């Protein structure tokens, strides 16, 4: 099995891309630690993994809270005595609004979960990854990396851009410890993240674009699936990607090349 004996930690694992990745890592032999805020959602995925003979642990923690994420990582290592793979995936779209209506608390919440949450997850995991080497995969987006036309998504796109700089900085810092760091940039993927987006008064912003359906060239408009993204995550975390670090990979069916 590709990931036999390895422990993979995934934040935001209760739904969407995180859940699909947890299932695929477990199928490939990893012991999976799933972190999220809602224990019931995580427990359901643990049940799915156990039903197929895999091993999984669900821990509730808010990635933006240093003590919570530190304790979850400590509990992981106390349970399984090692940590090999970190998929820092938890994130929110947050509030999308004209700049003057984007309140400081909206901004801080998005930065706190998407960017500070990534920093905290990686920071507290690194001492354990360094013991034997490992792989970190961070979820960014087409927004903030190739797409800047979703006016109003300013806080979100800023976090997604910053995650790339963060990943490149630590890829170099951690290289001598054989810890690889890479970033995935999904386009439209069929998850529920959009339902939790709060959009305010975007029609009031000049230049606001309503994107027509059907703008994903590779699939004639069909969004990608969480499973397709998970396959990329597994590849980047695997020994097959042993010489790949400090880079981003877009998984979007060329959507971002068209939309920009
Ligand atoms: P999702 O909403 O199903 O999953 C996100 C998960 O993160 C949820 O389970 C949620 O509970 C969890 N989460 C949110 N805040 C958290 C916190 N503070 N602490 C711990 N867990 C928290 O959506 P998804 O699309 O599967 O994943 C979202 C991630 O994917 C984000 O990082 C987002 O930027 C990125 N992304 C998604 C798309 C897409 O189209 N779905 C496109 C580009 C990037």
Short mmCIF file of C-alpha atoms and ligand atoms in Angstrom, two decimals:
data_model
loop_
_atom_site.label_atom_id
_atom_site.label_comp_id
_atom_site.label_asym_id
_atom_site.label_seq_id
_atom_site.Cartn_x
_atom_site.Cartn_y
_atom_site.Cartn_z
CA UNK A 1 0.00 0.00 0.00
CA UNK A 2 1.32 3.41 -1.06
CA UNK A 3 1.00 5.09 2.37
CA UNK A 4 1.34 2.08 4.69
CA UNK A 5 2.66 3.06 8.14
CA UNK A 6 2.22 6.77 7.38
CA UNK A 7 0.06 9.16 9.35
CA UNK A 8 -1.75 11.87 7.37
CA UNK A 9 -3.40 14.84 9.07
CA UNK A 10 -6.11 16.75 7.21
CA UNK A 11 -7.81 19.97 8.34
CA UNK A 12 -11.33 20.68 7.13
CA UNK A 13 -11.81 16.95 6.62
CA UNK A 14 -15.52 16.74 7.42
CA UNK A 15 -16.75 17.67 3.95
CA UNK A 16 -15.86 18.33 0.31
CA UNK A 17 -12.25 18.03 -0.79
CA UNK A 18 -10.99 17.29 2.74
CA UNK A 19 -13.37 14.37 3.14
CA UNK A 20 -12.55 12.96 -0.32
CA UNK A 21 -8.83 13.18 0.51
CA UNK A 22 -9.31 11.47 3.88
CA UNK A 23 -11.07 8.56 2.16
CA UNK A 24 -8.40 8.25 -0.54
CA UNK A 25 -5.49 8.43 1.94
CA UNK A 26 -7.16 5.72 4.04
CA UNK A 27 -7.75 3.56 0.97
CA UNK A 28 -4.04 3.92 0.15
CA UNK A 29 -3.08 2.60 3.60
CA UNK A 30 -2.50 5.80 5.64
CA UNK A 31 -3.80 6.29 9.16
CA UNK A 32 -5.82 9.47 8.87
CA UNK A 33 -6.32 12.23 11.41
CA UNK A 34 -9.25 14.46 10.57
CA UNK A 35 -9.50 17.91 12.09
CA UNK A 36 -12.51 20.20 11.87
CA UNK A 37 -14.91 22.18 13.99
CA UNK A 38 -17.90 19.84 13.84
CA UNK A 39 -17.19 16.49 15.47
CA UNK A 40 -20.37 14.82 14.10
CA UNK A 41 -19.31 15.47 10.49
CA UNK A 42 -15.83 14.08 11.18
CA UNK A 43 -17.23 11.04 12.98
CA UNK A 44 -19.30 10.17 9.93
CA UNK A 45 -16.14 10.08 7.79
CA UNK A 46 -14.35 8.01 10.45
CA UNK A 47 -17.25 5.54 10.16
CA UNK A 48 -16.83 5.39 6.37
CA UNK A 49 -13.09 4.74 6.73
CA UNK A 50 -13.55 2.07 9.40
CA UNK A 51 -16.18 0.38 7.24
CA UNK A 52 -13.55 -0.13 4.55
CA UNK A 53 -11.03 -1.48 7.08
CA UNK A 54 -9.02 1.73 7.53
CA UNK A 55 -7.88 3.60 10.62
CA UNK A 56 -8.96 7.16 11.38
CA UNK A 57 -9.14 9.61 14.25
CA UNK A 58 -11.47 12.63 14.47
CA UNK A 59 -10.39 15.65 16.51
CA UNK A 60 -12.35 18.86 16.82
CA UNK A 61 -10.32 22.04 16.63
CA UNK A 62 -10.64 25.48 15.09
CA UNK A 63 -7.51 26.00 12.99
CA UNK A 64 -7.48 29.72 13.78
CA UNK A 65 -7.02 29.03 17.50
CA UNK A 66 -3.37 28.25 18.38
CA UNK A 67 -4.06 26.16 21.49
CA UNK A 68 -6.74 24.05 19.79
CA UNK A 69 -4.68 23.13 16.74
CA UNK A 70 -1.50 22.58 18.80
CA UNK A 71 -3.35 20.21 21.14
CA UNK A 72 -4.91 18.31 18.21
CA UNK A 73 -1.48 17.76 16.67
CA UNK A 74 -0.02 16.68 20.02
CA UNK A 75 -2.89 14.23 20.44
CA UNK A 76 -2.21 12.84 16.95
CA UNK A 77 1.40 12.06 17.82
CA UNK A 78 0.43 10.75 21.27
CA UNK A 79 -1.96 8.33 19.54
CA UNK A 80 0.13 7.15 16.59
CA UNK A 81 3.63 8.24 17.55
CA UNK A 82 4.41 9.93 14.23
CA UNK A 83 3.23 12.41 11.62
CA UNK A 84 4.23 12.19 7.95
CA UNK A 85 1.76 14.18 5.88
CA UNK A 86 -0.13 17.42 6.55
CA UNK A 87 -2.90 18.60 4.25
CA UNK A 88 -3.70 22.16 5.42
CA UNK A 89 -7.03 22.47 3.72
CA UNK A 90 -9.60 24.10 6.06
CA UNK A 91 -10.85 27.38 4.68
CA UNK A 92 -13.82 29.63 4.11
CA UNK A 93 -14.94 31.98 1.36
CA UNK A 94 -16.03 34.45 4.04
CA UNK A 95 -17.69 37.74 3.10
CA UNK A 96 -17.47 38.94 -0.51
CA UNK A 97 -18.37 42.64 -0.59
CA UNK A 98 -17.28 46.02 -1.95
CA UNK A 99 -14.22 47.24 -0.06
CA UNK A 100 -16.09 49.95 1.80
CA UNK A 101 -18.60 47.40 3.08
CA UNK A 102 -16.02 44.79 4.03
CA UNK A 103 -15.80 45.22 7.78
CA UNK A 104 -12.58 44.70 9.75
CA UNK A 105 -14.13 41.70 11.51
CA UNK A 106 -15.01 40.12 8.11
CA UNK A 107 -11.43 40.64 6.96
CA UNK A 108 -9.95 39.29 10.19
CA UNK A 109 -12.12 36.18 10.16
CA UNK A 110 -11.07 35.19 6.64
CA UNK A 111 -7.39 35.93 7.32
CA UNK A 112 -7.63 34.11 10.67
CA UNK A 113 -8.99 30.86 9.27
CA UNK A 114 -7.39 30.72 5.81
CA UNK A 115 -3.94 32.20 6.41
CA UNK A 116 -3.25 32.12 10.15
CA UNK A 117 -4.91 28.69 10.28
CA UNK A 118 -2.49 27.42 7.62
CA UNK A 119 0.47 28.91 9.51
CA UNK A 120 -0.61 27.37 12.83
CA UNK A 121 -1.30 23.94 11.35
CA UNK A 122 2.10 23.80 9.69
CA UNK A 123 3.98 25.42 12.59
CA UNK A 124 2.80 22.92 15.17
CA UNK A 125 3.22 19.92 12.82
CA UNK A 126 6.74 20.68 11.64
CA UNK A 127 8.69 19.39 14.68
CA UNK A 128 7.13 15.95 14.08
CA UNK A 129 7.50 16.01 10.28
CA UNK A 130 11.20 16.80 10.68
CA UNK A 131 11.82 13.57 12.60
CA UNK A 132 11.66 11.41 9.47
CA UNK A 133 10.87 13.84 6.61
CA UNK A 134 7.41 14.40 5.20
CA UNK A 135 5.08 16.30 2.93
CA UNK A 136 2.87 19.34 3.36
CA UNK A 137 0.11 20.22 0.90
CA UNK A 138 -1.70 23.56 1.25
CA UNK A 139 -5.01 24.45 -0.42
CA UNK A 140 -4.95 27.81 -2.16
CA UNK A 141 -7.25 28.62 -5.12
CA UNK A 142 -7.36 30.03 -8.63
CA UNK A 143 -8.53 33.21 -6.86
CA UNK A 144 -5.55 35.31 -5.84
CA UNK A 145 -3.17 33.29 -8.02
CA UNK A 146 -4.55 33.50 -11.58
CA UNK A 147 -8.03 34.97 -11.17
CA UNK A 148 -8.61 38.54 -10.01
CA UNK A 149 -12.00 39.17 -11.59
CA UNK A 150 -14.16 37.94 -8.69
CA UNK A 151 -14.54 41.50 -7.43
CA UNK A 152 -15.46 41.55 -3.74
CA UNK A 153 -13.48 38.42 -2.86
CA UNK A 154 -10.64 40.66 -1.69
CA UNK A 155 -10.00 39.10 1.70
CA UNK A 156 -10.33 35.57 0.31
CA UNK A 157 -8.01 36.18 -2.66
CA UNK A 158 -5.47 37.88 -0.40
CA UNK A 159 -5.26 34.80 1.82
CA UNK A 160 -4.96 32.49 -1.17
CA UNK A 161 -2.12 34.59 -2.66
CA UNK A 162 -0.33 34.72 0.69
CA UNK A 163 -0.51 30.95 1.14
CA UNK A 164 1.71 30.60 -1.95
CA UNK A 165 4.38 32.93 -0.55
CA UNK A 166 4.17 31.12 2.79
CA UNK A 167 4.60 27.72 1.10
CA UNK A 168 7.61 28.86 -0.93
CA UNK A 169 9.31 30.38 2.11
CA UNK A 170 8.97 27.23 4.17
CA UNK A 171 9.74 24.88 1.25
CA UNK A 172 13.24 26.33 1.27
CA UNK A 173 13.51 26.45 5.06
CA UNK A 174 12.43 22.82 5.47
CA UNK A 175 14.23 21.33 2.46
CA UNK A 176 17.27 20.18 4.45
CA UNK A 177 14.90 18.31 6.78
CA UNK A 178 13.39 16.48 3.78
CA UNK A 179 10.00 18.07 4.27
CA UNK A 180 8.40 18.98 0.94
CA UNK A 181 5.80 21.77 0.68
CA UNK A 182 3.44 22.22 -2.25
CA UNK A 183 0.20 24.06 -2.99
CA UNK A 184 -2.93 23.10 -4.87
CA UNK A 185 -5.05 25.75 -6.60
CA UNK A 186 -8.51 24.38 -7.40
CA UNK A 187 -10.98 26.07 -9.72
CA UNK A 188 -14.70 25.42 -9.37
CA UNK A 189 -15.15 22.12 -7.53
CA UNK A 190 -18.51 20.63 -6.53
CA UNK A 191 -18.52 21.20 -2.76
CA UNK A 192 -20.80 23.18 -0.46
CA UNK A 193 -18.30 26.01 0.17
CA UNK A 194 -20.31 28.43 -1.98
CA UNK A 195 -23.41 27.98 0.18
CA UNK A 196 -21.50 29.37 3.14
CA UNK A 197 -20.30 32.48 1.26
CA UNK A 198 -21.84 35.76 2.32
CA UNK A 199 -22.14 38.06 -0.70
CA UNK A 200 -23.07 41.69 0.00
CA UNK A 201 -24.03 44.35 -2.57
CA UNK A 202 -21.66 43.12 -5.25
CA UNK A 203 -23.89 44.47 -8.02
CA UNK A 204 -23.00 47.93 -6.67
CA UNK A 205 -19.33 47.52 -7.62
CA UNK A 206 -18.44 48.80 -11.05
CA UNK A 207 -16.83 46.08 -13.11
CA UNK A 208 -18.55 43.28 -11.18
CA UNK A 209 -18.68 40.25 -13.44
CA UNK A 210 -21.47 37.67 -13.47
CA UNK A 211 -19.66 34.72 -14.99
CA UNK A 212 -21.79 32.76 -17.45
CA UNK A 213 -22.10 29.05 -16.88
CA UNK A 214 -19.95 26.81 -19.01
CA UNK A 215 -16.54 28.43 -18.73
CA UNK A 216 -14.40 25.41 -17.92
CA UNK A 217 -12.81 24.52 -21.27
CA UNK A 218 -11.70 20.97 -20.46
CA UNK A 219 -15.14 19.76 -19.39
CA UNK A 220 -17.52 21.95 -21.35
CA UNK A 221 -18.46 23.80 -18.16
CA UNK A 222 -18.63 20.93 -15.67
CA UNK A 223 -16.87 21.71 -12.35
CA UNK A 224 -14.23 19.33 -11.04
CA UNK A 225 -14.99 16.81 -8.32
CA UNK A 226 -13.50 16.62 -4.81
CA UNK A 227 -12.12 13.19 -5.78
CA UNK A 228 -10.15 14.68 -8.68
CA UNK A 229 -8.57 17.23 -6.33
CA UNK A 230 -7.85 14.50 -3.77
CA UNK A 231 -5.90 12.56 -6.41
CA UNK A 232 -3.59 15.54 -6.84
CA UNK A 233 -3.16 15.85 -3.07
CA UNK A 234 -2.21 12.17 -2.81
CA UNK A 235 0.29 12.49 -5.64
CA UNK A 236 2.00 15.53 -4.07
CA UNK A 237 2.13 13.74 -0.69
CA UNK A 238 3.55 10.54 -2.19
CA UNK A 239 7.08 9.36 -2.91
CA UNK A 240 6.25 9.71 -6.62
CA UNK A 241 6.54 13.48 -6.05
CA UNK A 242 9.84 13.04 -4.19
CA UNK A 243 11.67 15.83 -6.06
CA UNK A 244 8.75 18.29 -6.13
CA UNK A 245 8.68 21.08 -3.58
CA UNK A 246 7.86 24.79 -3.41
CA UNK A 247 5.44 24.81 -6.29
CA UNK A 248 1.76 25.38 -6.95
CA UNK A 249 -0.40 23.21 -9.20
CA UNK A 250 -3.69 24.40 -10.65
CA UNK A 251 -6.52 21.87 -10.87
CA UNK A 252 -9.20 23.71 -12.80
CA UNK A 253 -9.69 22.35 -16.32
CA UNK A 254 -8.08 25.58 -17.67
CA UNK A 255 -10.85 27.71 -16.15
CA UNK A 256 -8.38 30.23 -14.72
CA UNK A 257 -6.64 30.71 -18.08
CA UNK A 258 -9.93 31.82 -19.58
CA UNK A 259 -11.32 33.78 -16.67
CA UNK A 260 -8.21 35.56 -15.33
P1 LIG B 1 -16.02 22.77 2.41
O1 LIG B 1 -16.68 24.00 2.94
O2 LIG B 1 -16.83 21.55 2.18
O3 LIG B 1 -14.79 22.33 3.33
C1 LIG B 1 -14.10 23.18 4.18
C2 LIG B 1 -14.01 22.52 5.52
O4 LIG B 1 -13.23 23.35 6.39
C3 LIG B 1 -15.39 22.35 6.17
O5 LIG B 1 -15.54 21.02 6.60
C4 LIG B 1 -15.35 23.33 7.33
O6 LIG B 1 -16.10 22.89 8.43
C5 LIG B 1 -13.87 23.37 7.65
N1 LIG B 1 -13.49 24.59 8.36
C6 LIG B 1 -13.88 25.86 8.11
N2 LIG B 1 -13.37 26.70 9.02
C7 LIG B 1 -12.63 25.94 9.88
C8 LIG B 1 -11.88 26.23 11.05
N3 LIG B 1 -11.79 27.48 11.52
N4 LIG B 1 -11.27 25.21 11.69
C9 LIG B 1 -11.38 23.95 11.24
N5 LIG B 1 -12.09 23.61 10.14
C10 LIG B 1 -12.71 24.60 9.47
O7 LIG B 1 -15.33 23.25 1.08
P2 LIG B 1 -14.16 22.62 0.18
O8 LIG B 1 -14.33 23.28 -1.13
O9 LIG B 1 -14.11 21.16 0.25
O10 LIG B 1 -12.83 23.16 0.87
C11 LIG B 1 -12.55 24.48 1.12
C12 LIG B 1 -11.11 24.77 0.79
O11 LIG B 1 -10.89 24.57 -0.60
C13 LIG B 1 -10.75 26.21 1.08
O12 LIG B 1 -9.40 26.30 1.51
C14 LIG B 1 -10.96 26.87 -0.26
O13 LIG B 1 -10.18 28.03 -0.39
C15 LIG B 1 -10.50 25.78 -1.20
N6 LIG B 1 -11.07 25.88 -2.53
C16 LIG B 1 -12.30 25.36 -2.84
C17 LIG B 1 -12.80 25.53 -4.13
C18 LIG B 1 -14.16 24.98 -4.52
O14 LIG B 1 -14.66 25.33 -5.61
N7 LIG B 1 -14.79 24.17 -3.73
C19 LIG B 1 -12.04 26.20 -5.10
C20 LIG B 1 -10.82 26.71 -4.75
C21 LIG B 1 -10.32 26.54 -3.47
#
